Short mmCIF file of C-alpha atoms in Angstrom, two decimals:
data_model
loop_
_atom_site.label_atom_id
_atom_site.label_comp_id
_atom_site.label_asym_id
_atom_site.label_seq_id
_atom_site.Cartn_x
_atom_site.Cartn_y
_atom_site.Cartn_z
CA MET W 1 -6.76 23.67 -18.24
CA ASN W 2 -3.58 23.70 -15.99
CA PHE W 3 -2.92 26.63 -13.92
CA VAL W 4 -0.50 27.77 -11.25
CA VAL W 5 -1.89 28.63 -7.87
CA PRO W 6 0.40 30.78 -5.66
CA ASP W 7 -1.37 30.15 -2.21
CA PHE W 8 -1.64 27.23 0.11
CA TYR W 9 -5.16 26.31 -0.66
CA PRO W 10 -4.22 22.95 -2.42
CA ALA W 11 -1.99 21.94 0.32
CA ALA W 12 -4.47 22.74 3.13
CA ALA W 13 -4.84 18.92 4.15
CA GLU W 14 -1.01 18.45 4.34
CA ILE W 15 -0.67 21.75 6.46
CA PHE W 16 -3.34 20.56 8.75
CA VAL W 17 -1.80 17.12 9.32
CA ALA W 18 1.64 18.61 9.90
CA VAL W 19 0.04 21.05 12.52
CA MET W 20 -1.76 18.25 14.23
CA ALA W 21 1.48 15.99 14.39
CA LEU W 22 3.25 18.98 16.07
CA VAL W 23 0.39 19.22 18.62
CA ILE W 24 0.68 15.63 19.52
CA MET W 25 4.43 16.03 19.71
CA LEU W 26 4.24 18.96 22.09
CA ALA W 27 1.40 17.21 24.12
CA SER W 28 3.64 14.08 24.54
CA THR W 29 6.46 16.11 25.60
CA PHE W 30 5.11 18.60 28.08
CA ALA W 31 1.68 17.07 28.94
CA ARG W 32 2.18 13.31 28.76
CA GLY W 33 -0.68 12.23 30.92
CA ILE W 34 -3.13 14.12 28.80
CA ALA W 35 -1.50 13.10 25.53
CA ARG W 36 -1.81 9.27 26.46
CA GLY W 37 -5.44 9.53 26.69
CA LEU W 38 -5.96 11.78 23.79
CA ALA W 39 -3.43 10.85 21.11
CA TYR W 40 -5.57 8.24 19.53
CA HIS W 41 -8.70 10.31 19.18
CA LEU W 42 -6.61 13.19 17.98
CA THR W 43 -5.07 11.16 15.33
CA GLN W 44 -8.50 9.80 14.16
CA PHE W 45 -9.88 13.37 14.17
CA THR W 46 -6.90 14.50 12.11
CA LEU W 47 -7.45 11.83 9.53
CA ILE W 48 -11.36 12.59 9.27
CA ALA W 49 -10.76 16.19 9.19
CA ALA W 50 -7.89 16.02 6.49
CA ALA W 51 -10.38 13.89 4.46
CA LEU W 52 -13.00 16.53 4.58
CA ILE W 53 -10.49 19.22 3.76
CA THR W 54 -9.39 17.15 0.71
CA ILE W 55 -12.88 16.74 -0.44
CA PHE W 56 -13.76 20.46 0.01
CA THR W 57 -10.48 21.70 -1.82
CA MET W 58 -10.84 19.50 -4.79
CA GLU W 59 -10.46 21.67 -7.89
CA GLY W 60 -11.65 19.09 -10.60
CA GLU W 61 -8.56 20.38 -12.50
CA VAL W 62 -4.75 20.06 -12.53
CA VAL W 63 -3.55 22.68 -10.18
CA TYR W 64 0.13 23.42 -9.63
CA THR W 65 1.47 25.08 -6.48
CA PHE W 66 4.65 25.83 -4.42
CA SER W 67 6.50 26.85 -7.68
CA ASN W 68 5.41 23.67 -9.37
CA LEU W 69 6.83 21.28 -6.67
CA PHE W 70 3.31 19.88 -5.97
CA ILE W 71 0.43 19.09 -8.17
CA SER W 72 -3.36 18.91 -6.99
CA ASP W 73 -5.14 16.56 -9.21
CA LEU W 74 -7.88 13.90 -8.85
CA LEU W 75 -5.37 10.98 -8.69
CA GLY W 76 -3.63 12.52 -5.77
CA ASP W 77 -6.89 13.59 -4.12
CA PHE W 78 -8.40 9.97 -4.50
CA LEU W 79 -5.22 8.22 -3.38
CA LYS W 80 -5.04 10.54 -0.30
CA LEU W 81 -8.62 9.74 0.64
CA MET W 82 -7.89 6.03 0.38
CA ILE W 83 -4.54 6.61 2.61
CA TYR W 84 -6.64 8.44 5.30
CA PHE W 85 -9.13 5.67 5.22
CA SER W 86 -6.82 2.81 5.34
CA THR W 87 -4.65 4.40 8.12
CA ALA W 88 -7.72 5.34 10.27
CA ILE W 89 -8.97 1.75 10.03
CA ALA W 90 -5.57 0.29 10.69
CA LEU W 91 -5.29 2.38 13.84
CA LEU W 92 -8.77 1.34 14.86
CA TYR W 93 -8.01 -2.50 14.51
CA GLY W 94 -4.46 -2.10 16.23
CA ARG W 95 -5.41 0.07 19.24
CA GLY W 96 -6.36 -2.94 21.53
CA TYR W 97 -3.43 -4.83 20.33
CA LEU W 98 -1.04 -2.11 21.44
CA ALA W 99 -2.76 -1.63 24.64
CA ASP W 100 -2.52 -5.37 25.56
CA ARG W 101 1.18 -5.12 25.04
CA LYS W 102 1.56 -1.89 26.85
CA ILE W 103 2.93 0.00 23.80
CA ASP W 104 -0.17 2.15 23.27
CA LYS W 105 1.72 5.39 23.57
CA PRO W 106 1.39 8.91 22.06
CA GLU W 107 4.46 8.54 20.08
CA TYR W 108 2.93 5.59 18.08
CA TYR W 109 0.21 7.88 16.85
CA LEU W 110 2.66 10.79 16.17
CA LEU W 111 4.60 8.39 13.92
CA ALA W 112 1.39 7.29 12.06
CA LEU W 113 0.68 10.97 11.35
CA LEU W 114 4.24 11.67 10.10
CA MET W 115 3.83 8.58 7.97
CA THR W 116 0.43 9.68 6.56
CA LEU W 117 1.99 13.22 5.87
CA GLY W 118 4.86 11.57 4.05
CA MET W 119 2.51 9.42 1.88
CA MET W 120 0.47 12.58 1.19
CA VAL W 121 3.59 14.42 0.10
CA MET W 122 4.42 11.50 -2.26
CA VAL W 123 1.12 11.31 -3.97
CA THR W 124 1.11 15.03 -4.76
CA ALA W 125 4.71 15.67 -5.68
CA ASN W 126 5.53 17.01 -9.16
CA HIS W 127 9.19 17.05 -8.42
CA MET W 128 11.80 14.43 -7.47
CA LEU W 129 12.93 16.24 -4.30
CA PRO W 130 9.63 16.39 -2.60
CA MET W 131 8.82 12.86 -3.80
CA TYR W 132 12.05 11.73 -2.04
CA ILE W 133 11.35 13.90 1.08
CA GLY W 134 7.87 12.31 1.28
CA LEU W 135 9.33 8.90 0.86
CA GLU W 136 11.92 9.33 3.61
CA MET W 137 9.33 10.68 5.98
CA MET W 138 7.07 7.74 5.37
CA SER W 139 9.99 5.22 5.69
CA LEU W 140 11.71 6.57 8.88
CA ALA W 141 8.32 6.58 10.64
CA LEU W 142 7.81 2.86 9.35
CA TYR W 143 11.24 1.86 10.64
CA THR W 144 10.44 3.25 14.03
CA MET W 145 7.03 1.71 14.34
CA VAL W 146 8.46 -1.78 13.48
CA ALA W 147 10.83 -1.43 16.58
CA PHE W 148 8.24 0.20 18.79
CA ASP W 149 7.93 -2.86 21.11
CA ARG W 150 11.32 -2.34 22.54
CA ASP W 151 11.26 -5.53 24.72
CA SER W 152 10.82 -7.78 21.68
CA SER W 153 14.06 -8.86 20.09
CA ARG W 154 12.37 -10.09 17.03
CA SER W 155 10.82 -6.66 16.42
CA THR W 156 14.16 -5.04 16.85
CA GLU W 157 15.87 -7.43 14.38
CA ALA W 158 13.06 -6.78 11.82
CA ALA W 159 13.58 -3.02 12.11
CA MET W 160 17.26 -3.29 11.70
CA LYS W 161 16.86 -5.39 8.49
CA TYR W 162 14.10 -2.95 7.20
CA PHE W 163 16.27 0.18 8.05
CA VAL W 164 19.43 -1.23 6.42
CA LEU W 165 17.77 -2.38 3.32
CA GLY W 166 15.53 0.60 3.15
CA ALA W 167 18.50 2.95 3.22
CA LEU W 168 20.16 1.00 0.45
CA ALA W 169 16.98 1.48 -1.56
CA SER W 170 16.71 5.06 -0.76
CA GLY W 171 20.30 5.66 -1.99
CA LEU W 172 19.45 3.83 -5.06
CA LEU W 173 16.64 5.93 -5.81
CA LEU W 174 18.34 9.07 -5.04
CA TYR W 175 21.39 8.21 -7.27
CA GLY W 176 19.01 7.43 -10.07
CA MET W 177 17.23 10.83 -9.37
CA SER W 178 20.71 12.57 -9.68
CA MET W 179 21.47 10.77 -12.98
CA VAL W 180 18.17 11.77 -14.37
CA TYR W 181 19.04 15.29 -13.36
CA GLY W 182 22.43 15.16 -14.95
CA ALA W 183 20.84 13.85 -18.18
CA THR W 184 17.88 16.22 -18.34
CA GLY W 185 18.87 19.37 -16.30
CA THR W 186 15.70 19.36 -14.35
CA LEU W 187 14.00 17.59 -11.48
CA GLU W 188 10.37 18.54 -12.28
CA PHE W 189 8.42 15.78 -14.02
CA SER W 190 7.01 17.78 -16.87
CA GLY W 191 10.47 19.15 -17.54
CA ILE W 192 11.97 15.60 -17.57
CA ALA W 193 9.29 14.38 -19.88
CA GLN W 194 9.95 17.45 -22.20
CA ALA W 195 13.67 16.97 -22.23
CA ILE W 196 13.29 13.17 -23.09
CA TYR W 197 10.81 13.92 -25.79
CA SER W 198 12.92 16.58 -27.50
CA GLN W 199 15.96 14.14 -27.23
CA SER W 200 17.93 16.77 -25.62
CA ALA W 201 18.86 14.40 -22.83
CA ASN W 202 22.07 12.09 -22.55
CA GLN W 203 20.71 8.72 -23.20
CA THR W 204 23.43 6.80 -21.72
CA VAL W 205 23.09 8.55 -18.25
CA LEU W 206 19.45 8.43 -18.46
CA MET W 207 19.43 4.75 -18.94
CA PHE W 208 21.34 4.19 -15.76
CA GLY W 209 19.11 6.65 -13.93
CA LEU W 210 16.16 4.72 -15.03
CA VAL W 211 17.40 1.47 -13.74
CA PHE W 212 18.18 2.90 -10.36
CA LEU W 213 14.81 4.54 -10.13
CA VAL W 214 12.98 1.17 -11.04
CA ALA W 215 15.10 -0.65 -8.34
CA GLY W 216 14.02 1.92 -5.77
CA ILE W 217 10.29 1.68 -6.83
CA CYS W 218 10.40 -2.16 -6.62
CA PHE W 219 11.91 -2.12 -3.08
CA LYS W 220 9.11 0.11 -1.94
CA LEU W 221 6.60 -2.10 -3.49
CA GLY W 222 8.31 -5.30 -2.09
CA VAL W 223 8.67 -7.12 -5.46
CA VAL W 224 11.32 -9.50 -6.72
CA PRO W 225 14.40 -9.06 -6.49
CA PHE W 226 13.98 -6.40 -3.69
CA HIS W 227 11.58 -8.50 -1.61
CA MET W 228 14.16 -9.79 1.06
CA TRP W 229 12.80 -7.58 3.76
CA VAL W 230 9.06 -8.23 3.36
CA PRO W 231 8.59 -11.66 5.00
CA ASP W 232 11.06 -10.93 7.99
CA VAL W 233 9.52 -7.56 8.60
CA TYR W 234 5.87 -8.63 8.45
CA GLN W 235 6.78 -11.59 10.91
CA GLY W 236 8.94 -9.57 13.24
CA ALA W 237 6.68 -6.41 13.62
CA PRO W 238 4.03 -6.21 15.99
CA THR W 239 0.79 -7.29 13.92
CA ALA W 240 -0.75 -3.80 14.32
CA VAL W 241 2.49 -2.34 12.61
CA THR W 242 2.40 -5.18 9.97
CA LEU W 243 -1.10 -4.01 9.19
CA VAL W 244 0.05 -0.41 8.56
CA ILE W 245 3.02 -1.53 6.40
CA ALA W 246 0.81 -3.75 4.17
CA THR W 247 -1.79 -1.12 3.41
CA ALA W 248 -1.57 2.62 2.86
CA PRO W 249 2.35 2.62 1.90
CA LYS W 250 1.32 0.32 -1.08
CA LEU W 251 -0.73 3.12 -2.31
CA ALA W 252 1.89 5.63 -1.86
CA ALA W 253 4.32 3.42 -3.73
CA PHE W 254 1.70 2.98 -6.59
CA ALA W 255 1.50 6.80 -6.76
CA MET W 256 5.37 7.05 -6.95
CA ALA W 257 5.60 4.49 -9.89
CA VAL W 258 2.86 6.35 -11.72
CA ARG W 259 4.37 9.82 -11.09
CA LEU W 260 8.02 8.65 -12.17
CA LEU W 261 7.37 6.05 -14.90
CA ILE W 262 4.21 7.36 -16.46
CA TRP W 263 4.42 11.14 -15.90
CA ALA W 264 8.02 11.79 -16.19
CA LEU W 265 9.63 8.87 -17.99
CA PHE W 266 6.79 7.62 -20.38
CA ASP W 267 9.05 8.26 -23.52
CA LEU W 268 11.35 5.54 -22.06
CA ALA W 269 8.32 3.07 -21.59
CA GLU W 270 9.97 0.52 -24.06
CA GLU W 271 12.79 0.19 -21.55
CA TRP W 272 10.91 0.18 -18.27
CA GLN W 273 8.27 -1.93 -19.72
CA VAL W 274 10.72 -4.80 -20.10
CA MET W 275 12.13 -4.26 -16.51
CA LEU W 276 8.50 -4.39 -15.03
CA MET W 277 7.59 -7.45 -17.09
CA LEU W 278 10.62 -9.42 -15.55
CA VAL W 279 10.02 -8.17 -12.20
CA ALA W 280 6.17 -8.70 -12.28
CA GLY W 281 6.54 -12.25 -13.57
CA ALA W 282 9.22 -13.18 -11.11
CA SER W 283 7.12 -11.71 -8.25
CA ILE W 284 3.98 -13.73 -9.11
CA VAL W 285 6.01 -16.89 -9.36
CA LEU W 286 8.09 -16.71 -6.34
CA GLY W 287 5.38 -15.03 -4.22
CA ASN W 288 3.06 -17.90 -4.69
CA LEU W 289 5.41 -20.68 -4.55
CA ALA W 290 7.09 -19.46 -1.42
CA ALA W 291 3.81 -18.86 0.21
CA ILE W 292 2.88 -22.56 -0.06
CA ALA W 293 5.60 -23.64 2.32
CA GLN W 294 4.75 -21.11 5.21
CA GLN W 295 3.16 -22.08 8.32
CA ASN W 296 3.30 -18.69 9.77
CA ILE W 297 0.43 -16.72 8.43
CA LYS W 298 2.08 -13.45 8.54
CA ARG W 299 4.90 -14.76 6.28
CA MET W 300 2.23 -16.33 3.87
CA LEU W 301 0.61 -12.96 3.58
CA ALA W 302 3.96 -11.37 2.90
CA TYR W 303 4.66 -13.70 0.02
CA SER W 304 1.16 -13.23 -1.13
CA GLY W 305 1.61 -9.43 -1.03
CA ILE W 306 4.65 -9.97 -3.26
CA SER W 307 2.49 -11.69 -5.61
CA HIS W 308 -0.22 -9.15 -5.64
CA MET W 309 2.20 -6.28 -6.29
CA GLY W 310 3.46 -8.32 -9.34
CA PHE W 311 -0.21 -8.30 -10.48
CA MET W 312 -0.42 -4.57 -9.94
CA LEU W 313 2.58 -4.03 -11.96
CA LEU W 314 1.17 -6.05 -14.90
CA GLY W 315 -1.45 -3.33 -15.15
CA LEU W 316 1.21 -0.60 -15.36
CA LEU W 317 3.13 -2.24 -18.09
CA ALA W 318 0.18 -3.19 -20.02
CA GLY W 319 -0.64 0.49 -20.60
CA VAL W 320 2.24 1.05 -22.94
CA VAL W 321 0.44 1.12 -26.26
CA GLU W 322 1.42 3.62 -28.85
CA GLY W 323 -1.19 6.03 -29.74
CA ASP W 324 -4.07 4.45 -27.85
CA ARG W 325 -5.05 6.75 -24.83
CA HIS W 326 -8.11 4.95 -24.03
CA PHE W 327 -6.55 1.66 -23.68
CA ALA W 328 -3.74 3.11 -21.65
CA LEU W 329 -6.36 4.55 -19.36
CA ASN W 330 -8.03 1.12 -18.96
CA ALA W 331 -4.64 -0.48 -18.08
CA TYR W 332 -3.63 2.11 -15.53
CA SER W 333 -7.02 2.10 -13.82
CA SER W 334 -6.88 -1.66 -13.53
CA ALA W 335 -3.71 -1.33 -11.82
CA MET W 336 -5.06 1.32 -9.45
CA PHE W 337 -8.06 -0.87 -8.81
CA TYR W 338 -5.86 -3.62 -7.95
CA ALA W 339 -3.81 -1.74 -5.60
CA VAL W 340 -7.03 -0.25 -3.67
CA SER W 341 -8.55 -3.66 -3.63
CA TYR W 342 -5.44 -5.25 -2.28
CA VAL W 343 -5.37 -2.59 0.48
CA ILE W 344 -9.08 -3.39 1.37
CA MET W 345 -8.20 -7.15 1.49
CA SER W 346 -5.03 -6.70 3.65
CA LEU W 347 -6.94 -4.61 5.99
CA ALA W 348 -9.33 -7.43 6.81
CA SER W 349 -6.76 -10.20 6.71
CA PHE W 350 -4.40 -8.59 9.37
CA GLY W 351 -7.43 -7.28 11.16
CA MET W 352 -8.54 -10.93 11.69
CA LEU W 353 -5.08 -11.87 13.14
CA ILE W 354 -5.43 -9.02 15.65
CA LEU W 355 -8.82 -10.11 16.43
CA LEU W 356 -7.67 -13.48 17.51
CA SER W 357 -4.66 -12.19 19.29
CA ARG W 358 -4.64 -11.33 22.92
CA ALA W 359 -2.27 -10.39 25.80
CA GLY W 360 0.36 -13.02 25.87
CA PHE W 361 -0.93 -14.83 22.77
CA GLU W 362 0.05 -13.93 19.04
CA ALA W 363 -2.33 -15.44 16.48
CA GLU W 364 0.20 -15.70 13.63
CA ASN W 365 0.20 -19.39 12.73
CA ILE W 366 -2.19 -21.15 10.29
CA ASP W 367 -3.02 -23.64 13.08
CA ASP W 368 -4.27 -20.70 15.30
CA PHE W 369 -7.27 -20.61 12.95
CA LYS W 370 -8.18 -24.27 13.53
CA GLY W 371 -11.83 -24.63 14.39
CA LEU W 372 -12.51 -20.97 14.05
CA ASN W 373 -15.99 -21.85 12.61
CA LYS W 374 -16.99 -23.53 15.99
CA ARG W 375 -15.63 -20.61 18.02
CA SER W 376 -17.23 -17.91 15.81
CA SER W 377 -18.96 -18.86 12.59
CA TRP W 378 -19.48 -15.08 11.64
CA TYR W 379 -15.58 -14.34 11.76
CA ALA W 380 -14.94 -17.55 10.06
CA LEU W 381 -17.13 -16.38 7.35
CA MET W 382 -15.49 -13.04 7.34
CA MET W 383 -12.04 -14.74 6.90
CA LEU W 384 -13.47 -16.96 4.19
CA PHE W 385 -14.30 -13.87 2.23
CA VAL W 386 -10.85 -12.66 2.60
CA MET W 387 -9.14 -15.76 1.51
CA PHE W 388 -11.54 -16.44 -1.41
CA SER W 389 -10.95 -12.79 -2.62
CA MET W 390 -7.06 -13.00 -2.34
CA ALA W 391 -7.20 -16.26 -4.30
CA GLY W 392 -9.37 -14.75 -7.05
CA VAL W 393 -12.46 -16.82 -6.61
CA PRO W 394 -15.66 -15.34 -8.19
CA PHE W 395 -17.40 -13.23 -7.13
CA PHE W 396 -15.22 -11.22 -4.86
CA ILE W 397 -13.43 -7.98 -5.32
CA GLY W 398 -10.03 -9.80 -5.76
CA PHE W 399 -11.53 -11.75 -8.72
CA PHE W 400 -12.40 -8.64 -10.70
CA ALA W 401 -9.10 -7.10 -9.73
CA LYS W 402 -7.13 -9.97 -11.33
CA LEU W 403 -9.72 -10.06 -14.16
CA SER W 404 -9.18 -6.44 -15.04
CA VAL W 405 -5.49 -6.55 -15.00
CA LEU W 406 -5.39 -9.87 -17.13
CA GLN W 407 -7.74 -8.27 -19.71
CA ALA W 408 -5.31 -5.34 -20.14
CA VAL W 409 -2.28 -7.62 -20.34
CA VAL W 410 -4.02 -9.92 -23.08
CA ALA W 411 -5.17 -6.71 -24.98
CA ALA W 412 -1.56 -5.44 -24.93
CA GLY W 413 -0.53 -8.62 -26.58
CA TYR W 414 1.29 -10.38 -23.74
CA LEU W 415 -0.92 -13.58 -23.75
CA TRP W 416 2.08 -15.78 -22.33
CA LEU W 417 2.23 -13.27 -19.26
CA ALA W 418 -1.37 -13.54 -18.65
CA VAL W 419 -1.27 -17.22 -18.92
CA LEU W 420 1.68 -17.49 -16.38
CA ALA W 421 -0.29 -15.25 -13.90
CA VAL W 422 -3.39 -17.44 -14.21
CA VAL W 423 -1.39 -20.67 -13.78
CA MET W 424 0.44 -19.23 -10.69
CA SER W 425 -2.96 -17.85 -9.26
CA VAL W 426 -4.38 -21.44 -9.45
CA ILE W 427 -1.39 -22.88 -7.74
CA GLY W 428 -1.48 -20.11 -5.14
CA ALA W 429 -5.04 -20.72 -4.34
CA PHE W 430 -3.83 -23.82 -2.29
CA TYR W 431 -2.48 -21.83 0.58
CA TYR W 432 -5.58 -19.67 0.90
CA LEU W 433 -7.91 -22.70 0.67
CA ARG W 434 -5.69 -24.35 3.31
CA VAL W 435 -6.75 -21.43 5.78
CA VAL W 436 -10.38 -22.07 5.03
CA LYS W 437 -9.90 -25.79 5.43
CA VAL W 438 -8.63 -25.56 8.96
CA MET W 439 -11.21 -23.05 9.99
CA TYR W 440 -14.08 -25.35 8.89
CA PHE W 441 -12.81 -28.93 9.13
CA ASP W 442 -10.25 -28.92 11.94
CA GLU W 443 -11.08 -29.04 15.69
CA PRO W 444 -10.00 -25.73 17.76
CA VAL W 445 -6.88 -25.87 19.65
CA ASP W 446 -7.73 -22.72 21.45
CA ALA W 447 -11.09 -22.48 23.14
CA ALA W 448 -10.80 -18.79 24.61
CA PRO W 449 -13.75 -16.69 23.64
CA ILE W 450 -13.15 -14.11 20.97
CA ARG W 451 -13.21 -10.58 22.71
CA ALA W 452 -12.79 -7.42 20.94
CA PRO W 453 -14.29 -3.69 21.28
CA ALA W 454 -17.60 -3.19 19.50
CA GLU W 455 -16.19 -0.63 17.05
CA VAL W 456 -13.57 -3.29 15.95
CA ARG W 457 -16.15 -6.09 15.52
CA VAL W 458 -18.48 -3.82 13.62
CA MET W 459 -15.69 -2.36 11.27
CA LEU W 460 -14.10 -5.71 10.69
CA SER W 461 -17.46 -7.13 9.68
CA ALA W 462 -18.05 -4.20 7.42
CA ASN W 463 -14.68 -4.78 5.98
CA GLY W 464 -15.45 -8.39 5.19
CA LEU W 465 -18.84 -7.56 3.85
CA ALA W 466 -17.23 -4.76 1.68
CA ILE W 467 -15.04 -7.34 0.04
CA ALA W 468 -18.09 -9.47 -0.94
CA ALA W 469 -20.23 -6.40 -2.02
CA LEU W 470 -17.74 -4.87 -3.96
CA GLY W 471 -17.18 -8.14 -5.87
CA LEU W 472 -20.94 -8.12 -6.69
CA ALA W 473 -20.83 -4.46 -7.90
CA PRO W 474 -17.21 -3.63 -8.78
CA GLN W 475 -18.02 -1.06 -11.46
CA MET W 476 -18.34 1.85 -8.96
CA LEU W 477 -14.80 1.62 -7.54
CA MET W 478 -13.39 0.75 -11.17
CA SER W 479 -15.12 3.92 -12.51
CA LEU W 480 -13.67 6.01 -9.63
CA CYS W 481 -10.21 4.87 -10.39
CA ALA W 482 -10.64 5.55 -14.09
CA TYR W 483 -12.18 8.95 -13.37
CA ALA W 484 -9.18 9.90 -11.03
CA LEU W 485 -6.72 8.90 -13.71
CA LEU W 486 -8.58 10.69 -16.49
CA GLY W 487 -8.69 13.82 -14.62
CA SER W 488 -5.05 13.78 -14.14
CA LEU W 489 -3.82 12.84 -17.69
#
């Protein structure tokens, strides 16, 4: 049963995060000495408290609020919890890195909260305007975080590229939204779906709007042909910021794709399915082939991420089967499971880069992992788990993420697409296994001891073990994804 809630109860977590962001902003302005020591702890407290608020305010049903601008459902709640989790872990991993480079400032954590608030708005939006506002709030915070190391010309260049291309993509997305509004007369997702279903929308204008919307979604996911910013920004940004970009925003972009394409524009599925098919196939091919040539591991992981997002899109396009709701649920939940799995793997991979970095030294080349087994056999094992999982080696979480998506693609009748994905995954395994090879079979070039705070070492170990454990028992996370989607359809 769907019902309208006139109060702020479903948006309590968003309001709390906004208030805490304001507190940090005022503290950093008027009590900077206090803010410098407390900003990190306040941010972590905010994320934990927001998670508890989200859990305790779960309705279990679809709830509309703020005049139907926002929706509270299990999909949004689950993705918000994953966003809190991934952001908190990313900030934990990155704190020492930022301190070594003297950029551990209160404004960084303020931007992290504003980014989180933007993502929360994105995953709960039921209207194109709050969707766009949330997207811009997230994006503007990320642009600033990339340029946060003001003494680094490389970071400044990456931020400029990200900002210019991001502004172009936002313009495309907004133009698409305006055309959809012109064709349907509404910006509310359910209203758009109703107008398309009743065939009262202008089909020509609607098709143009759809193309621009898909272009905007593809940019935020970082897939071909809107992937140009990904390797440059990943390499140029401080590694702690690259970790943030590679994790939680992918979940928000997935939510945007689901809300726009499936909730609002499902009756145009035959059109956007073909677009996603081309985009996903090209992303898997280009991402894996380009990654082979990389010596910089941040660029390698950037191209790897392009390929992984292509896999995630396969799950979305495979759900378009007329009249089969159960099959659609399996396909969409496989895409969601893939997105969550990728975030868990990215946290560990970039966390390892941060672990090996120190003041005056950036561990960002594959050669920096040479002989890691001799320096620390435990962290070499954790990195092996990450690389094997990303390559899709059984039995890690990445293997089951790929398997679930490929099963959905084959069941949808796109055997050729599944074969292409498998072949490119086999080719792509080379660059993951190359990292394992240098860790275990090459002599170390850096004999410096690996130092990190105890909480980082414990969390990074737990992160690596979770990749292995979820590979042995993936059904729990798969079921959570399916349950979240089922409660939102």
